[in-house]
Amino acid sequence: LERRGAYALRTSGGECDITVAGDRDSIVQMVADHGGIDGVVVASGVVGFGAHGTLEQGAVQRIVDVNTTGPLELVNALIPQLRDGGTIVFISGAVVDFATVGMAAYTAAKAGLSASCAVLRRELRQRKINVLDARPPHTETGLASRAIYGTAPKMKEGLQPVVVAERIVKAILDDVHGKVRGGSALSEAFGAHASLVPRVYTASLLAGEQSGDLDGVLRRYVEYTKVIATVRRKTISALVYPAILVSLA
């Protein structure tokens, strides 16, 4: 997302626990201080492996808290801070579609999160907020090796996280294509994904549509991005040598 011009907010106090109300409040306050956000990607999760009837008391609750309750509580608090036309992405996983032995609690938790997407999509339709349910297959995040109970079975090598991220971005862009084919203006279709598309780009599209010179406006936008990239590169280069001198001093 950052490579496409997005700005990612990060907590300054270290990690936050999505199941702790105080930590969620800190995230919401950070967003409010920033003036709102354009998108939310929920990728929290813990997993456990073991047949029902053998699990310790409280294990299922922890799975549900991290994978379902915490994310829904956080998004509930963030929606007022989410700008119209923004995007919410829940990463539920392919486990929702398959009956995997030893993962009943995890499957139920992710399925609950997945089911909420269709409802949220309808609730937020008037604000043109897109809600995506991403269901990637096994991904090499190390999650399986950090199970809170049990041991992961042998699995085929999963996808790299960057591949999953690219697929999520593609899904959002495919939605833009569908909106345009359905009759929406190009600026409106891209504007529905403000978390991925710089506002200056959307504004350029709108200006091109209204002036009847979309091609010319886009050419000028490309030139603008090249100038900005050149200035950024020269600025960084100019700062490197003084930084080296300071470090040596």
PDB file of C-alpha atoms in Angstrom:
ATOM      1  CA  LEU A   1       0.000   0.000   0.000  1.00  0.00           C
ATOM      2  CA  GLU A   2       2.815   2.384   0.860  1.00  0.00           C
ATOM      3  CA  ARG A   3       4.473   1.695  -2.506  1.00  0.00           C
ATOM      4  CA  ARG A   4       1.248   2.916  -4.124  1.00  0.00           C
ATOM      5  CA  GLY A   5       1.298   6.195  -2.232  1.00  0.00           C
ATOM      6  CA  ALA A   6      -0.629   5.222   0.898  1.00  0.00           C
ATOM      7  CA  TYR A   7       0.474   6.387   4.352  1.00  0.00           C
ATOM      8  CA  ALA A   8       0.366   3.725   7.070  1.00  0.00           C
ATOM      9  CA  LEU A   9      -0.263   4.726  10.678  1.00  0.00           C
ATOM     10  CA  ARG A  10       1.853   2.907  13.252  1.00  0.00           C
ATOM     11  CA  THR A  11       1.549   2.951  17.027  1.00  0.00           C
ATOM     12  CA  SER A  12       4.457   4.698  18.731  1.00  0.00           C
ATOM     13  CA  GLY A  13       4.232   2.680  21.935  1.00  0.00           C
ATOM     14  CA  GLY A  14       4.963  -0.740  20.464  1.00  0.00           C
ATOM     15  CA  GLU A  15       2.587  -3.631  19.925  1.00  0.00           C
ATOM     16  CA  CYS A  16      -1.111  -3.530  20.795  1.00  0.00           C
ATOM     17  CA  ASP A  17      -3.367  -6.410  21.828  1.00  0.00           C
ATOM     18  CA  ILE A  18      -6.547  -6.315  19.772  1.00  0.00           C
ATOM     19  CA  THR A  19      -8.427  -8.101  22.571  1.00  0.00           C
ATOM     20  CA  VAL A  20      -7.675  -5.372  25.133  1.00  0.00           C
ATOM     21  CA  ALA A  21     -10.142  -2.466  25.142  1.00  0.00           C
ATOM     22  CA  GLY A  22      -7.506   0.016  26.270  1.00  0.00           C
ATOM     23  CA  ASP A  23      -5.199  -0.918  23.408  1.00  0.00           C
ATOM     24  CA  ARG A  24      -8.040  -0.589  20.894  1.00  0.00           C
ATOM     25  CA  ASP A  25      -8.848   2.815  22.347  1.00  0.00           C
ATOM     26  CA  SER A  26      -5.229   3.870  21.812  1.00  0.00           C
ATOM     27  CA  ILE A  27      -5.453   2.895  18.144  1.00  0.00           C
ATOM     28  CA  VAL A  28      -8.726   4.775  17.666  1.00  0.00           C
ATOM     29  CA  GLN A  29      -7.306   7.865  19.384  1.00  0.00           C
ATOM     30  CA  MET A  30      -4.239   7.757  17.149  1.00  0.00           C
ATOM     31  CA  VAL A  31      -6.496   7.639  14.087  1.00  0.00           C
ATOM     32  CA  ALA A  32      -8.644  10.499  15.406  1.00  0.00           C
ATOM     33  CA  ASP A  33      -5.539  12.617  16.042  1.00  0.00           C
ATOM     34  CA  HIS A  34      -4.480  11.939  12.456  1.00  0.00           C
ATOM     35  CA  GLY A  35      -7.803  13.243  11.174  1.00  0.00           C
ATOM     36  CA  GLY A  36      -9.282   9.942  10.007  1.00  0.00           C
ATOM     37  CA  ILE A  37      -8.224   7.174   7.659  1.00  0.00           C
ATOM     38  CA  ASP A  38      -9.091   5.847   4.211  1.00  0.00           C
ATOM     39  CA  GLY A  39      -8.734   2.120   4.843  1.00  0.00           C
ATOM     40  CA  VAL A  40      -8.410  -0.642   7.410  1.00  0.00           C
ATOM     41  CA  VAL A  41      -6.798  -4.043   6.852  1.00  0.00           C
ATOM     42  CA  VAL A  42      -7.527  -6.501   9.660  1.00  0.00           C
ATOM     43  CA  ALA A  43      -4.899  -9.237   9.717  1.00  0.00           C
ATOM     44  CA  SER A  44      -4.910 -10.298  13.372  1.00  0.00           C
ATOM     45  CA  GLY A  45      -5.015 -13.961  14.265  1.00  0.00           C
ATOM     46  CA  VAL A  46      -3.916 -16.834  16.464  1.00  0.00           C
ATOM     47  CA  VAL A  47      -4.369 -20.505  15.667  1.00  0.00           C
ATOM     48  CA  GLY A  48      -4.585 -23.745  17.600  1.00  0.00           C
ATOM     49  CA  PHE A  49      -4.527 -27.405  16.609  1.00  0.00           C
ATOM     50  CA  GLY A  50      -6.448 -30.102  18.450  1.00  0.00           C
ATOM     51  CA  ALA A  51      -9.667 -32.101  18.385  1.00  0.00           C
ATOM     52  CA  HIS A  52     -12.630 -30.805  20.320  1.00  0.00           C
ATOM     53  CA  GLY A  53     -12.940 -32.668  23.589  1.00  0.00           C
ATOM     54  CA  THR A  54      -9.186 -32.485  24.208  1.00  0.00           C
ATOM     55  CA  LEU A  55      -8.730 -28.727  24.517  1.00  0.00           C
ATOM     56  CA  GLU A  56      -8.013 -26.916  27.764  1.00  0.00           C
ATOM     57  CA  GLN A  57     -10.665 -24.609  29.157  1.00  0.00           C
ATOM     58  CA  GLY A  58     -10.311 -21.079  27.788  1.00  0.00           C
ATOM     59  CA  ALA A  59      -8.489 -22.119  24.605  1.00  0.00           C
ATOM     60  CA  VAL A  60     -11.527 -21.666  22.377  1.00  0.00           C
ATOM     61  CA  GLN A  61     -12.324 -18.307  23.934  1.00  0.00           C
ATOM     62  CA  ARG A  62      -8.847 -16.983  23.133  1.00  0.00           C
ATOM     63  CA  ILE A  63      -9.202 -18.108  19.505  1.00  0.00           C
ATOM     64  CA  VAL A  64     -12.543 -16.306  19.161  1.00  0.00           C
ATOM     65  CA  ASP A  65     -11.348 -13.178  20.979  1.00  0.00           C
ATOM     66  CA  VAL A  66      -8.354 -12.634  18.698  1.00  0.00           C
ATOM     67  CA  ASN A  67      -9.878 -13.757  15.397  1.00  0.00           C
ATOM     68  CA  THR A  68     -13.446 -12.459  15.694  1.00  0.00           C
ATOM     69  CA  THR A  69     -14.403 -10.344  18.688  1.00  0.00           C
ATOM     70  CA  GLY A  70     -11.319  -8.125  18.770  1.00  0.00           C
ATOM     71  CA  PRO A  71     -11.389  -7.282  15.054  1.00  0.00           C
ATOM     72  CA  LEU A  72     -15.118  -6.517  15.072  1.00  0.00           C
ATOM     73  CA  GLU A  73     -14.788  -4.344  18.176  1.00  0.00           C
ATOM     74  CA  LEU A  74     -11.895  -2.414  16.627  1.00  0.00           C
ATOM     75  CA  VAL A  75     -13.622  -1.891  13.276  1.00  0.00           C
ATOM     76  CA  ASN A  76     -16.807  -0.818  15.079  1.00  0.00           C
ATOM     77  CA  ALA A  77     -14.810   1.909  16.818  1.00  0.00           C
ATOM     78  CA  LEU A  78     -12.911   2.888  13.644  1.00  0.00           C
ATOM     79  CA  ILE A  79     -15.864   3.199  11.254  1.00  0.00           C
ATOM     80  CA  PRO A  80     -16.726   6.751  12.434  1.00  0.00           C
ATOM     81  CA  GLN A  81     -13.104   7.683  11.629  1.00  0.00           C
ATOM     82  CA  LEU A  82     -13.192   6.012   8.190  1.00  0.00           C
ATOM     83  CA  ARG A  83     -13.698   8.438   5.325  1.00  0.00           C
ATOM     84  CA  ASP A  84     -16.505   7.895   2.821  1.00  0.00           C
ATOM     85  CA  GLY A  85     -15.334   5.816  -0.128  1.00  0.00           C
ATOM     86  CA  GLY A  86     -12.812   3.964   2.015  1.00  0.00           C
ATOM     87  CA  THR A  87     -12.049   0.268   2.281  1.00  0.00           C
ATOM     88  CA  ILE A  88     -12.200  -2.370   5.010  1.00  0.00           C
ATOM     89  CA  VAL A  89     -10.390  -5.654   4.408  1.00  0.00           C
ATOM     90  CA  PHE A  90     -10.836  -8.662   6.692  1.00  0.00           C
ATOM     91  CA  ILE A  91      -8.393 -11.519   6.138  1.00  0.00           C
ATOM     92  CA  SER A  92     -10.414 -14.601   7.048  1.00  0.00           C
ATOM     93  CA  GLY A  93      -8.637 -17.300   5.042  1.00  0.00           C
ATOM     94  CA  ALA A  94      -9.407 -20.348   2.926  1.00  0.00           C
ATOM     95  CA  VAL A  95     -10.055 -22.289   6.128  1.00  0.00           C
ATOM     96  CA  VAL A  96     -13.583 -20.861   5.943  1.00  0.00           C
ATOM     97  CA  ASP A  97     -14.289 -23.029   2.895  1.00  0.00           C
ATOM     98  CA  PHE A  98     -12.751 -26.300   4.085  1.00  0.00           C
ATOM     99  CA  ALA A  99     -13.450 -28.687   6.956  1.00  0.00           C
ATOM    100  CA  THR A 100      -9.987 -29.084   8.503  1.00  0.00           C
ATOM    101  CA  VAL A 101      -9.670 -31.657  11.283  1.00  0.00           C
ATOM    102  CA  GLY A 102      -8.305 -30.226  14.521  1.00  0.00           C
ATOM    103  CA  MET A 103      -9.221 -26.640  13.665  1.00  0.00           C
ATOM    104  CA  ALA A 104     -12.899 -26.366  14.608  1.00  0.00           C
ATOM    105  CA  ALA A 105     -12.468 -23.312  16.838  1.00  0.00           C
ATOM    106  CA  TYR A 106     -10.232 -21.454  14.395  1.00  0.00           C
ATOM    107  CA  THR A 107     -12.528 -22.263  11.474  1.00  0.00           C
ATOM    108  CA  ALA A 108     -15.604 -21.085  13.399  1.00  0.00           C
ATOM    109  CA  ALA A 109     -13.887 -17.849  14.427  1.00  0.00           C
ATOM    110  CA  LYS A 110     -12.770 -16.991  10.895  1.00  0.00           C
ATOM    111  CA  ALA A 111     -16.145 -18.008   9.448  1.00  0.00           C
ATOM    112  CA  GLY A 112     -17.851 -15.620  11.849  1.00  0.00           C
ATOM    113  CA  LEU A 113     -15.592 -12.800  10.728  1.00  0.00           C
ATOM    114  CA  SER A 114     -16.262 -13.700   7.098  1.00  0.00           C
ATOM    115  CA  ALA A 115     -20.033 -13.712   7.615  1.00  0.00           C
ATOM    116  CA  SER A 116     -19.913 -10.201   9.052  1.00  0.00           C
ATOM    117  CA  CYS A 117     -18.512  -8.814   5.796  1.00  0.00           C
ATOM    118  CA  ALA A 118     -21.746  -9.180   3.834  1.00  0.00           C
ATOM    119  CA  VAL A 119     -23.675  -7.389   6.581  1.00  0.00           C
ATOM    120  CA  LEU A 120     -21.146  -4.572   6.928  1.00  0.00           C
ATOM    121  CA  ARG A 121     -21.117  -4.147   3.151  1.00  0.00           C
ATOM    122  CA  ARG A 122     -24.864  -3.445   3.201  1.00  0.00           C
ATOM    123  CA  GLU A 123     -24.674  -1.225   6.275  1.00  0.00           C
ATOM    124  CA  LEU A 124     -21.920   0.935   4.766  1.00  0.00           C
ATOM    125  CA  ARG A 125     -23.248   1.022   1.202  1.00  0.00           C
ATOM    126  CA  GLN A 126     -24.543   4.597   1.439  1.00  0.00           C
ATOM    127  CA  ARG A 127     -21.074   5.779   2.450  1.00  0.00           C
ATOM    128  CA  LYS A 128     -19.572   3.841  -0.490  1.00  0.00           C
ATOM    129  CA  ILE A 129     -17.247   1.992   1.864  1.00  0.00           C
ATOM    130  CA  ASN A 130     -16.076  -1.264   0.311  1.00  0.00           C
ATOM    131  CA  VAL A 131     -15.803  -4.324   2.589  1.00  0.00           C
ATOM    132  CA  LEU A 132     -13.658  -7.179   1.318  1.00  0.00           C
ATOM    133  CA  ASP A 133     -13.432 -10.718   2.678  1.00  0.00           C
ATOM    134  CA  ALA A 134      -9.957 -12.005   1.732  1.00  0.00           C
ATOM    135  CA  ARG A 135      -9.583 -15.791   1.906  1.00  0.00           C
ATOM    136  CA  PRO A 136      -5.963 -16.625   1.063  1.00  0.00           C
ATOM    137  CA  PRO A 137      -4.704 -20.215   1.407  1.00  0.00           C
ATOM    138  CA  HIS A 138      -1.937 -21.160   3.843  1.00  0.00           C
ATOM    139  CA  THR A 139       0.557 -18.294   3.961  1.00  0.00           C
ATOM    140  CA  GLU A 140       4.113 -18.380   5.306  1.00  0.00           C
ATOM    141  CA  THR A 141       3.608 -15.863   8.114  1.00  0.00           C
ATOM    142  CA  GLY A 142       4.868 -18.181  10.849  1.00  0.00           C
ATOM    143  CA  LEU A 143       1.407 -18.266  12.437  1.00  0.00           C
ATOM    144  CA  ALA A 144       1.239 -22.081  12.453  1.00  0.00           C
ATOM    145  CA  SER A 145       4.525 -22.295  14.354  1.00  0.00           C
ATOM    146  CA  ARG A 146       3.121 -20.010  17.072  1.00  0.00           C
ATOM    147  CA  ALA A 147      -0.019 -22.037  17.816  1.00  0.00           C
ATOM    148  CA  ILE A 148      -1.461 -21.368  21.278  1.00  0.00           C
ATOM    149  CA  TYR A 149      -2.183 -25.088  21.639  1.00  0.00           C
ATOM    150  CA  GLY A 150      -1.320 -28.241  19.761  1.00  0.00           C
ATOM    151  CA  THR A 151       1.151 -28.744  16.933  1.00  0.00           C
ATOM    152  CA  ALA A 152       0.571 -27.886  13.316  1.00  0.00           C
ATOM    153  CA  PRO A 153       0.329 -30.835  10.915  1.00  0.00           C
ATOM    154  CA  LYS A 154       2.711 -31.028   7.996  1.00  0.00           C
ATOM    155  CA  MET A 155       1.644 -28.561   5.334  1.00  0.00           C
ATOM    156  CA  LYS A 156       2.689 -27.830   1.798  1.00  0.00           C
ATOM    157  CA  GLU A 157       4.720 -24.687   1.381  1.00  0.00           C
ATOM    158  CA  GLY A 158       2.355 -21.748   1.545  1.00  0.00           C
ATOM    159  CA  LEU A 159       2.205 -18.442  -0.266  1.00  0.00           C
ATOM    160  CA  GLN A 160       4.575 -15.622   0.585  1.00  0.00           C
ATOM    161  CA  PRO A 161       2.866 -12.719   2.401  1.00  0.00           C
ATOM    162  CA  VAL A 162       3.774 -10.297  -0.394  1.00  0.00           C
ATOM    163  CA  VAL A 163       1.860 -12.466  -2.865  1.00  0.00           C
ATOM    164  CA  VAL A 164      -1.247 -12.350  -0.674  1.00  0.00           C
ATOM    165  CA  ALA A 165      -0.919  -8.579  -0.332  1.00  0.00           C
ATOM    166  CA  GLU A 166      -0.696  -8.185  -4.099  1.00  0.00           C
ATOM    167  CA  ARG A 167      -3.800 -10.330  -4.582  1.00  0.00           C
ATOM    168  CA  ILE A 168      -5.750  -8.190  -2.134  1.00  0.00           C
ATOM    169  CA  VAL A 169      -4.729  -5.058  -4.016  1.00  0.00           C
ATOM    170  CA  LYS A 170      -5.764  -6.729  -7.284  1.00  0.00           C
ATOM    171  CA  ALA A 171      -9.167  -7.606  -5.823  1.00  0.00           C
ATOM    172  CA  ILE A 172      -9.725  -3.962  -4.993  1.00  0.00           C
ATOM    173  CA  LEU A 173      -8.687  -2.865  -8.490  1.00  0.00           C
ATOM    174  CA  ASP A 174     -10.949  -5.525 -10.027  1.00  0.00           C
ATOM    175  CA  ASP A 175     -13.785  -3.910  -8.113  1.00  0.00           C
ATOM    176  CA  VAL A 176     -12.883  -0.622  -9.816  1.00  0.00           C
ATOM    177  CA  HIS A 177     -13.150  -2.352 -13.209  1.00  0.00           C
ATOM    178  CA  GLY A 178     -16.552  -3.756 -12.284  1.00  0.00           C
ATOM    179  CA  LYS A 179     -17.830  -0.342 -11.186  1.00  0.00           C
ATOM    180  CA  VAL A 180     -16.756   1.264 -14.479  1.00  0.00           C
ATOM    181  CA  ARG A 181     -18.413  -1.497 -16.509  1.00  0.00           C
ATOM    182  CA  GLY A 182     -21.522  -0.942 -14.425  1.00  0.00           C
ATOM    183  CA  GLY A 183     -21.698   2.696 -15.468  1.00  0.00           C
ATOM    184  CA  SER A 184     -19.758   4.509 -12.726  1.00  0.00           C
ATOM    185  CA  ALA A 185     -17.354   7.284 -13.657  1.00  0.00           C
ATOM    186  CA  LEU A 186     -13.672   6.356 -13.500  1.00  0.00           C
ATOM    187  CA  SER A 187     -13.030   8.949 -10.793  1.00  0.00           C
ATOM    188  CA  GLU A 188     -15.920   7.597  -8.734  1.00  0.00           C
ATOM    189  CA  ALA A 189     -14.707   3.999  -9.095  1.00  0.00           C
ATOM    190  CA  PHE A 190     -11.169   4.862  -7.975  1.00  0.00           C
ATOM    191  CA  GLY A 191     -12.497   7.205  -5.299  1.00  0.00           C
ATOM    192  CA  ALA A 192     -14.215   4.240  -3.655  1.00  0.00           C
ATOM    193  CA  HIS A 193     -10.730   2.932  -2.825  1.00  0.00           C
ATOM    194  CA  ALA A 194      -9.124   6.000  -1.345  1.00  0.00           C
ATOM    195  CA  SER A 195      -6.908   3.815   0.849  1.00  0.00           C
ATOM    196  CA  LEU A 196      -4.997   2.659  -2.241  1.00  0.00           C
ATOM    197  CA  VAL A 197      -5.250   5.561  -4.665  1.00  0.00           C
ATOM    198  CA  PRO A 198      -3.681   8.970  -3.956  1.00  0.00           C
ATOM    199  CA  ARG A 199      -6.304  11.708  -3.792  1.00  0.00           C
ATOM    200  CA  VAL A 200      -4.444  13.792  -6.340  1.00  0.00           C
ATOM    201  CA  TYR A 201      -4.945  10.951  -8.837  1.00  0.00           C
ATOM    202  CA  THR A 202      -8.684  10.787  -8.202  1.00  0.00           C
ATOM    203  CA  ALA A 203      -8.898  14.563  -8.465  1.00  0.00           C
ATOM    204  CA  SER A 204      -7.007  14.413 -11.769  1.00  0.00           C
ATOM    205  CA  LEU A 205      -9.455  11.842 -13.123  1.00  0.00           C
ATOM    206  CA  LEU A 206     -12.400  14.027 -12.119  1.00  0.00           C
ATOM    207  CA  ALA A 207     -10.814  17.090 -13.742  1.00  0.00           C
ATOM    208  CA  GLY A 208     -10.177  15.129 -16.931  1.00  0.00           C
ATOM    209  CA  GLU A 209     -13.749  13.835 -17.049  1.00  0.00           C
ATOM    210  CA  GLN A 210     -15.252  17.275 -16.507  1.00  0.00           C
ATOM    211  CA  SER A 211     -12.976  18.968 -19.039  1.00  0.00           C
ATOM    212  CA  GLY A 212     -13.291  16.242 -21.666  1.00  0.00           C
ATOM    213  CA  ASP A 213      -9.504  15.894 -21.795  1.00  0.00           C
ATOM    214  CA  LEU A 214      -8.922  12.810 -19.681  1.00  0.00           C
ATOM    215  CA  ASP A 215      -5.967  11.681 -21.783  1.00  0.00           C
ATOM    216  CA  GLY A 216      -4.196  15.022 -21.471  1.00  0.00           C
ATOM    217  CA  VAL A 217      -4.824  15.274 -17.732  1.00  0.00           C
ATOM    218  CA  LEU A 218      -3.446  11.780 -17.137  1.00  0.00           C
ATOM    219  CA  ARG A 219      -0.332  12.602 -19.167  1.00  0.00           C
ATOM    220  CA  ARG A 220       0.242  15.659 -16.993  1.00  0.00           C
ATOM    221  CA  TYR A 221      -0.303  13.545 -13.879  1.00  0.00           C
ATOM    222  CA  VAL A 222       2.360  11.079 -15.026  1.00  0.00           C
ATOM    223  CA  GLU A 223       4.788  13.958 -15.583  1.00  0.00           C
ATOM    224  CA  TYR A 224       3.932  15.287 -12.121  1.00  0.00           C
ATOM    225  CA  THR A 225       4.722  11.940 -10.469  1.00  0.00           C
ATOM    226  CA  LYS A 226       8.041  11.777 -12.341  1.00  0.00           C
ATOM    227  CA  VAL A 227       8.991  15.244 -11.076  1.00  0.00           C
ATOM    228  CA  ILE A 228       8.048  14.335  -7.515  1.00  0.00           C
ATOM    229  CA  ALA A 229      10.060  11.099  -7.706  1.00  0.00           C
ATOM    230  CA  THR A 230      13.101  12.989  -9.038  1.00  0.00           C
ATOM    231  CA  VAL A 231      12.885  15.631  -6.299  1.00  0.00           C
ATOM    232  CA  ARG A 232      12.530  12.944  -3.645  1.00  0.00           C
ATOM    233  CA  ARG A 233      15.526  11.024  -4.979  1.00  0.00           C
ATOM    234  CA  LYS A 234      17.719  14.145  -5.153  1.00  0.00           C
ATOM    235  CA  THR A 235      16.665  15.217  -1.662  1.00  0.00           C
ATOM    236  CA  ILE A 236      17.573  11.842  -0.192  1.00  0.00           C
ATOM    237  CA  SER A 237      20.907  11.869  -2.020  1.00  0.00           C
ATOM    238  CA  ALA A 238      21.652  15.361  -0.742  1.00  0.00           C
ATOM    239  CA  LEU A 239      21.003  14.285   2.836  1.00  0.00           C
ATOM    240  CA  VAL A 240      23.130  11.135   2.754  1.00  0.00           C
ATOM    241  CA  TYR A 241      26.549  12.834   2.833  1.00  0.00           C
ATOM    242  CA  PRO A 242      25.722  15.177   5.766  1.00  0.00           C
ATOM    243  CA  ALA A 243      24.301  12.197   7.645  1.00  0.00           C
ATOM    244  CA  ILE A 244      27.545  10.282   7.147  1.00  0.00           C
ATOM    245  CA  LEU A 245      29.578  13.250   8.421  1.00  0.00           C
ATOM    246  CA  VAL A 246      27.376  13.562  11.502  1.00  0.00           C
ATOM    247  CA  SER A 247      27.681   9.852  12.254  1.00  0.00           C
ATOM    248  CA  LEU A 248      31.494   9.990  11.874  1.00  0.00           C
ATOM    249  CA  ALA A 249      31.718  13.044  14.085  1.00  0.00           C
TER     250      ALA A 249
END
